[in-house]
XYZ file of C-alpha atoms in Angstrom:
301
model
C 16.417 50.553 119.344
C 14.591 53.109 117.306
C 14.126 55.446 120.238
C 17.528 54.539 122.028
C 19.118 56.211 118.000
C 17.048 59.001 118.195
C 17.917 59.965 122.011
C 21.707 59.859 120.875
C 20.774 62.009 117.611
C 18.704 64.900 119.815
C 21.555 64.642 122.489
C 23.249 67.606 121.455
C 20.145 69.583 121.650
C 20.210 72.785 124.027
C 18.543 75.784 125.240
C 19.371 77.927 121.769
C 17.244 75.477 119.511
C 14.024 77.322 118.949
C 11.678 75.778 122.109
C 8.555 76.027 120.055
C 9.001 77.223 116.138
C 11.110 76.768 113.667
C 12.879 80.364 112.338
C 14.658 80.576 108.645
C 18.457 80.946 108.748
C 20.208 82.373 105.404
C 22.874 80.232 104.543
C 26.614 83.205 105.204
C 29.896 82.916 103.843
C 31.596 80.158 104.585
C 28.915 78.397 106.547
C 28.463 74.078 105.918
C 25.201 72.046 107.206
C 27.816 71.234 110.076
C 28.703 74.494 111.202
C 24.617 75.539 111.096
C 23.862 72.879 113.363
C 26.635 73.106 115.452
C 25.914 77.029 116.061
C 22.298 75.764 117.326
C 23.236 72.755 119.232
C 21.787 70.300 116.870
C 23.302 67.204 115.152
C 23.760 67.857 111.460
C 21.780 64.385 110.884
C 18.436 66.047 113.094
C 19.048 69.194 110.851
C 19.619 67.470 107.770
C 16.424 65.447 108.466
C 14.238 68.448 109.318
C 15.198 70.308 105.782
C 14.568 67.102 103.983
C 18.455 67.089 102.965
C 20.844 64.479 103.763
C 23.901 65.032 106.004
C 26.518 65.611 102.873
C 24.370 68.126 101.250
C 25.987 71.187 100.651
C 24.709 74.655 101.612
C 24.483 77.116 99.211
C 25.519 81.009 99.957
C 22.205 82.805 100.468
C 19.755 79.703 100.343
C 17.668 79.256 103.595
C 17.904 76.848 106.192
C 15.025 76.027 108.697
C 16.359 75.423 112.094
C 13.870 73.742 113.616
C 12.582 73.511 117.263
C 13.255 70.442 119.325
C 9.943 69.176 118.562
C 9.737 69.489 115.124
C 13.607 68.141 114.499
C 12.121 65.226 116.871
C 9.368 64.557 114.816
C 11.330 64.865 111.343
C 13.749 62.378 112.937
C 11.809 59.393 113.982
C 9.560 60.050 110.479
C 11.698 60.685 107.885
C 9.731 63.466 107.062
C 11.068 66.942 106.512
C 9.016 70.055 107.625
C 6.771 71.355 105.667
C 7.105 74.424 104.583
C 11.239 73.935 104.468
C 12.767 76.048 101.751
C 16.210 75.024 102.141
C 16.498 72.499 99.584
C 19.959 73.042 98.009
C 19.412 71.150 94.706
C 16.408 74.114 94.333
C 18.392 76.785 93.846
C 21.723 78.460 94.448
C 23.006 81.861 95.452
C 20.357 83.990 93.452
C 22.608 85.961 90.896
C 22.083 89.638 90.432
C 19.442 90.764 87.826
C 16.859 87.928 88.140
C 13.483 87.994 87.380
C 10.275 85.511 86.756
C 7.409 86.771 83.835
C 4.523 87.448 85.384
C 0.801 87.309 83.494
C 0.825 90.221 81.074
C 4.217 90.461 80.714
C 6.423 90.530 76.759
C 10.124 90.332 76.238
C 9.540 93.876 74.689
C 7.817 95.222 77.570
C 10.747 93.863 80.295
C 13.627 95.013 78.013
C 11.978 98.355 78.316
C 11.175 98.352 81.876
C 14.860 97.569 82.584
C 16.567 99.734 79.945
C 18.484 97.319 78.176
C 17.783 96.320 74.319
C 15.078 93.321 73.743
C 17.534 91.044 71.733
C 19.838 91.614 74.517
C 17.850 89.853 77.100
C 16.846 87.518 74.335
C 20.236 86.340 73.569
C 21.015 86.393 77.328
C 18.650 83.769 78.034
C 18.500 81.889 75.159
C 14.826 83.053 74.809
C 13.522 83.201 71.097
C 12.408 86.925 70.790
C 9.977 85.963 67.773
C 8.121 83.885 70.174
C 5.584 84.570 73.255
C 7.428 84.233 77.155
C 5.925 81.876 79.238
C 4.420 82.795 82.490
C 7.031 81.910 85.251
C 10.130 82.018 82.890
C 13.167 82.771 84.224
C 15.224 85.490 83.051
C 18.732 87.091 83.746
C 18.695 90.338 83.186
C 22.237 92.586 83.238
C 23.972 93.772 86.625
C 22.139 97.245 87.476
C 18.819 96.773 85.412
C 15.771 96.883 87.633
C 12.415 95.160 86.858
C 9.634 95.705 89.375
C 6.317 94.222 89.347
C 2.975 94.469 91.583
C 2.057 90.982 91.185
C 4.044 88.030 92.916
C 6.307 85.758 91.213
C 4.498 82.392 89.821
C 5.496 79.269 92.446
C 6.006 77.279 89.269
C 8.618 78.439 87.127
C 10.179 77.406 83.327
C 13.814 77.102 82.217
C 14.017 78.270 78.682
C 14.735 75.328 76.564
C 18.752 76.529 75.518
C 22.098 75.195 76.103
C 24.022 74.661 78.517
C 21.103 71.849 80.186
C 21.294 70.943 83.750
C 21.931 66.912 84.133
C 21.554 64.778 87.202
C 25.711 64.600 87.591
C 28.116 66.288 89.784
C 31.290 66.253 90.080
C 34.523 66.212 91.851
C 37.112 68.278 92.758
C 39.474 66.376 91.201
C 37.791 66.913 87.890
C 37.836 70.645 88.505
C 41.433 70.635 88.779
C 42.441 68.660 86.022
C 40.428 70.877 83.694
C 41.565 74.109 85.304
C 45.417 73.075 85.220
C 44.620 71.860 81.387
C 43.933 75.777 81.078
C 46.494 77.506 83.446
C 43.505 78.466 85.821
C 44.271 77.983 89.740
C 42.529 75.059 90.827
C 41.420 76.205 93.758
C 40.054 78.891 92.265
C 38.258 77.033 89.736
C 37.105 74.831 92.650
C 35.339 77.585 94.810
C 33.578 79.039 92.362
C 32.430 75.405 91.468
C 31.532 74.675 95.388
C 30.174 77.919 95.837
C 27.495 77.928 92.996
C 26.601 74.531 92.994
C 28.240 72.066 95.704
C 29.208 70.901 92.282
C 25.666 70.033 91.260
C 25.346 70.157 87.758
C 21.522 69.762 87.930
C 20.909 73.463 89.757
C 19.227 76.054 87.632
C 19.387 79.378 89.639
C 16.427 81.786 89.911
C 18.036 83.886 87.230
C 18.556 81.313 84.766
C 21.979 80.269 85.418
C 22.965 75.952 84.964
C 25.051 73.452 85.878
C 28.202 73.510 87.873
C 29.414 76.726 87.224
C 26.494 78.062 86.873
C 26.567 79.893 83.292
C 23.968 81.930 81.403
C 22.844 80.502 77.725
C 24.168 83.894 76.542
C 27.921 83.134 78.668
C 27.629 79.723 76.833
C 27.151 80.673 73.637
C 29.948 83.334 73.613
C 32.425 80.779 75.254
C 31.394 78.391 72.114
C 32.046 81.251 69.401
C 35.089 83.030 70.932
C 36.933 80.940 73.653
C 37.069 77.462 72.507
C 37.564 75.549 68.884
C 35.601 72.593 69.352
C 31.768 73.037 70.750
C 31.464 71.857 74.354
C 28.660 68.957 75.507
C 25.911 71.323 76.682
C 24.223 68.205 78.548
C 27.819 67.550 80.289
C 28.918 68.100 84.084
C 32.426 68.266 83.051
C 31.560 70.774 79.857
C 30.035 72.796 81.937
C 32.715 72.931 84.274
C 35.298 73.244 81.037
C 33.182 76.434 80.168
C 33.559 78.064 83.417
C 36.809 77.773 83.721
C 37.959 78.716 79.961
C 35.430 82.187 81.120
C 37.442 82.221 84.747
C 40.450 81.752 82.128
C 39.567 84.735 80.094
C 38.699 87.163 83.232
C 41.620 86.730 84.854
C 43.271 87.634 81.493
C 41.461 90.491 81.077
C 42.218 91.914 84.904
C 45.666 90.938 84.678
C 45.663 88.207 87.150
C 43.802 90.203 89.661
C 42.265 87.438 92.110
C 39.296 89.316 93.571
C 38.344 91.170 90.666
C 38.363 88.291 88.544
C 35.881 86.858 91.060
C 33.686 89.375 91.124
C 33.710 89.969 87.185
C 32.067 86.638 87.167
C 29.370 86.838 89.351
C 28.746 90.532 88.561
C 30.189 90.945 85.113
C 33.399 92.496 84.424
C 32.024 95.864 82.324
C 29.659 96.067 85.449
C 32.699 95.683 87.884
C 34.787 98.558 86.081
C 31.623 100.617 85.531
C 30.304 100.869 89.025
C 32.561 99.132 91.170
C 31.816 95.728 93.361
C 27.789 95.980 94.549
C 27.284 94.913 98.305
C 26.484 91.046 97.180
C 29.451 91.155 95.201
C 31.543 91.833 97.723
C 29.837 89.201 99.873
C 30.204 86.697 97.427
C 34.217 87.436 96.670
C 34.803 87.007 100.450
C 32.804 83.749 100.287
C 34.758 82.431 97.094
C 38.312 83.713 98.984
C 37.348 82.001 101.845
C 36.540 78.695 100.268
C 39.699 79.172 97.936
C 41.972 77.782 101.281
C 40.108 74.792 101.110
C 40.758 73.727 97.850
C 44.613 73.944 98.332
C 44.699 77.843 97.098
């Protein structure tokens, strides 16, 4: 029976799957699990298998998928075992957001605020990082849209999350949610909803490689402002549904602040407004506002 299932799952297979090695596909605009597979003439269950991901995951803009040869999504079939050296994991990581960097041995708050141009205490309060205290090797940091940190030595494989609000927590959540908190605050639900998807899948356990949590994906710094300026009662920073409130009282005050305007709004949020008016949408901006106008139809928008 075993083999008779995993005939029927490798049916679909076909002369575009990679014959002998895997290759690394980066997730595009608009692309599911499905639609990967599909373009390679796999089953989403013998993809999902081979990146160690079930077949509801979602995909993440800019993560990376390993489409694996016939063999290998074979192999990872009748096994259970994912390959290897798959990177695709979307609970890992989502769209990296602009600015990110990981400390590297040698390095001091002082010294990366310098080497990007931007005031120590404004990293600090960025990233929730105590400035009076020594970084951590492999903390991530956001650092603002257009700063530039380089480095000759590679980024630690293990990294920390500086201990600040908001927290990721094993919870997601559902569109439904999203909606009812984005009507409560006159924000379209469906655009309240792609940014959610888009970020996260709605994974509120998804730290980014910049330092960015939960759902919607907010910065300590973004949560602390929200909590002094945009609402009168401090939000849960260890709930799904907070974090989701936060990001859409911020979508809330965006589209406020570019009178209504859709596409900038989006962008001021992944790229920050100031940055946005300064220097106009950045390539990945642009990429990501498509992505985010494109998922906006599914949600009802």
């Amino acid at each position: 029976m075993k083999r008779i299932l995993l005939a029927s799952a490798l049916g679909a297979l076909a002369a575009c799957a990679p014959a002998n090695a895997a290759v690394i596909h980066t997730v595009q605009p608009g692309e599911t699990l499905w639609s990967i597979a599909a373009a390679n003439n796999f089953t989403t269950r013998a993809l999902a298998a081979a990146n160690g991901l079930s077949e509801n995951s979602n995909v993440i803009l800019g993560t990376q998928i390993k489409i694996p040869s016939v063999s290998e999504a074979a192999q990872a079939l009748a096994s259970g075992t994912p390959l290897s050296s798959s990177s695709s994991s979307s609970s890992a990581s989502g769209a990296p957001p602009l600015g990110g960097y990981t400390v590297r041995p040698g390095d001091s708050l002082t010294a990366i605020a310098a080497r990007s141009g931007v005031p120590m205490i404004a990293v600090a309060n960025m990233n929730g990082v105590d400035p009076s205290k020594p970084l951590l090797i492999g903390t991530v940091l956001k650092l603002p849209t257009g700063a530039s940190v380089s480095s000759s030595s590679p980024a630690p494989s293990n990294t920390v999350v500086p201990n600040a609000p908001p927290y990721h927590t094993p919870e997601r959540v559902s569109s439904t949610t999203i909606s009812e908190i984005a009507a409560a605050h006159g924000v379209p639900s469906s655009l309240a909803n792609a940014i959610g998807w888009q970020e996260s899948g709605f994974n509120n356990d998804l730290v980014s490689s910049a330092n960015a949590r939960g759902v919607m994906q907010i910065l300590p710094g973004t949560w602390s402002w929200i909590n002094s300026n945009l609402t009168p009662t401090p939000l849960n920073a260890s709930s799904a549904a907070d974090n989701v409130h936060a990001g859409v009282l911020y979508l809330g005050q965006l589209l406020r602040d570019t009178g209504y305007n859709i596409p900038e709004t989006i962008a001021s949020y992944y790229q920050g407004l100031e940055s946005v008016r300064r220097e106009g949408m950045l390539p990945d901006t642009r990429q990501y506002v498509n992505s985010v106008m494109a998922l906006r139809s599914r949600f009802g928008g």
